[in-house]
């Protein structure tokens, strides 16, 4: 094992968090209201699953989630900037 390369694979939870944040960002950027039903449709999951994840993201202060909707917090500005840069690099 010493000579073999060790690969890091992110946890499923971390990958799900990233998927939800990207979905919220895409919906917001399209100008549509960020609704549970829209997130569920985009990610092909059920609405109760979206609600459960939004509660976790809200507790982690990654999103603001309440009855009026969902938005990314200021803590996610770096995510947005990094994501946009990644898109820019991939399109060249």
CSV table of C-alpha atoms in Angstrom, one decimal:
chain,number,residue,atom,x,y,z
A,1,UNK,CA,0.0,0.0,0.0
A,2,UNK,CA,3.0,2.3,0.6
A,3,UNK,CA,3.8,2.6,-3.1
A,4,UNK,CA,0.2,2.9,-4.2
A,5,UNK,CA,-1.5,6.2,-4.8
A,6,UNK,CA,-4.2,7.0,-2.2
A,7,UNK,CA,-7.2,8.6,-3.7
A,8,UNK,CA,-9.5,10.8,-1.7
A,9,UNK,CA,-13.2,10.4,-2.4
A,10,UNK,CA,-15.5,13.0,-0.9
A,11,UNK,CA,-18.4,11.8,1.2
A,12,UNK,CA,-21.8,11.4,-0.3
A,13,UNK,CA,-23.1,14.1,2.1
A,14,UNK,CA,-20.5,16.6,0.8
A,15,UNK,CA,-21.4,15.8,-2.8
A,16,UNK,CA,-25.1,16.3,-2.0
A,17,UNK,CA,-24.4,19.6,-0.3
A,18,UNK,CA,-22.5,20.8,-3.4
A,19,UNK,CA,-25.3,19.6,-5.7
A,20,UNK,CA,-27.9,21.5,-3.7
A,21,UNK,CA,-25.8,24.7,-3.6
A,22,UNK,CA,-25.2,24.5,-7.4
A,23,UNK,CA,-28.9,24.0,-8.0
A,24,UNK,CA,-29.9,27.0,-5.8
A,25,UNK,CA,-27.2,29.1,-7.6
A,26,UNK,CA,-28.5,28.1,-11.1
A,27,UNK,CA,-32.1,28.8,-10.2
A,28,UNK,CA,-31.2,32.2,-8.7
A,29,UNK,CA,-29.1,33.1,-11.7
A,30,UNK,CA,-31.9,32.2,-14.1
A,31,UNK,CA,-34.0,34.8,-12.4
A,32,UNK,CA,-36.6,32.3,-11.1
A,33,UNK,CA,-37.7,32.2,-7.5
A,34,UNK,CA,-35.8,29.5,-5.6
A,35,UNK,CA,-38.6,27.1,-4.6
A,36,UNK,CA,-38.6,23.7,-3.1
A,37,UNK,CA,-40.4,22.3,-6.1
A,38,UNK,CA,-37.9,23.8,-8.5
A,39,UNK,CA,-34.9,22.4,-6.6
A,40,UNK,CA,-36.6,18.9,-6.4
A,41,UNK,CA,-37.3,18.9,-10.1
A,42,UNK,CA,-33.8,20.0,-11.0
A,43,UNK,CA,-32.2,17.4,-8.8
A,44,UNK,CA,-34.8,14.7,-9.5
A,45,UNK,CA,-35.5,14.2,-5.8
A,46,UNK,CA,-38.7,14.4,-3.7
A,47,UNK,CA,-39.7,17.6,-2.1
A,48,UNK,CA,-39.4,16.2,1.5
A,49,UNK,CA,-35.8,15.4,0.7
A,50,UNK,CA,-35.2,19.0,-0.4
A,51,UNK,CA,-36.8,20.3,2.8
A,52,UNK,CA,-34.6,18.0,4.9
A,53,UNK,CA,-31.4,19.2,3.1
A,54,UNK,CA,-32.4,22.9,3.3
A,55,UNK,CA,-32.8,22.6,7.0
A,56,UNK,CA,-29.3,21.1,7.3
A,57,UNK,CA,-27.9,23.8,5.0
A,58,UNK,CA,-29.7,26.5,7.0
A,59,UNK,CA,-28.2,25.2,10.3
A,60,UNK,CA,-24.8,25.2,8.7
A,61,UNK,CA,-25.4,28.8,7.6
A,62,UNK,CA,-24.9,28.0,3.9
A,63,UNK,CA,-28.4,29.1,3.0
A,64,UNK,CA,-31.1,31.2,4.4
A,65,UNK,CA,-34.2,29.1,4.3
A,66,UNK,CA,-37.6,30.2,5.5
A,67,UNK,CA,-41.2,30.3,4.4
A,68,UNK,CA,-40.5,33.0,1.9
A,69,UNK,CA,-37.9,31.0,0.1
A,70,UNK,CA,-34.2,30.0,-0.2
A,71,UNK,CA,-31.1,32.1,-0.8
A,72,UNK,CA,-27.4,31.5,-0.5
A,73,UNK,CA,-25.7,33.3,2.4
A,74,UNK,CA,-22.8,35.7,2.1
A,75,UNK,CA,-20.6,32.8,3.2
A,76,UNK,CA,-21.3,31.2,-0.2
A,77,UNK,CA,-19.9,34.2,-2.2
A,78,UNK,CA,-16.6,32.3,-2.5
A,79,UNK,CA,-18.5,29.2,-3.8
A,80,UNK,CA,-20.2,31.4,-6.5
A,81,UNK,CA,-17.0,33.1,-7.5
A,82,UNK,CA,-15.1,29.8,-7.7
A,83,UNK,CA,-17.9,28.1,-9.6
A,84,UNK,CA,-18.1,30.9,-12.1
A,85,UNK,CA,-14.3,30.8,-12.6
A,86,UNK,CA,-14.5,27.1,-13.1
A,87,UNK,CA,-17.2,27.6,-15.8
A,88,UNK,CA,-15.0,30.2,-17.5
A,89,UNK,CA,-12.0,27.9,-17.5
A,90,UNK,CA,-14.0,25.1,-19.0
A,91,UNK,CA,-15.4,27.2,-21.8
A,92,UNK,CA,-12.1,28.3,-23.2
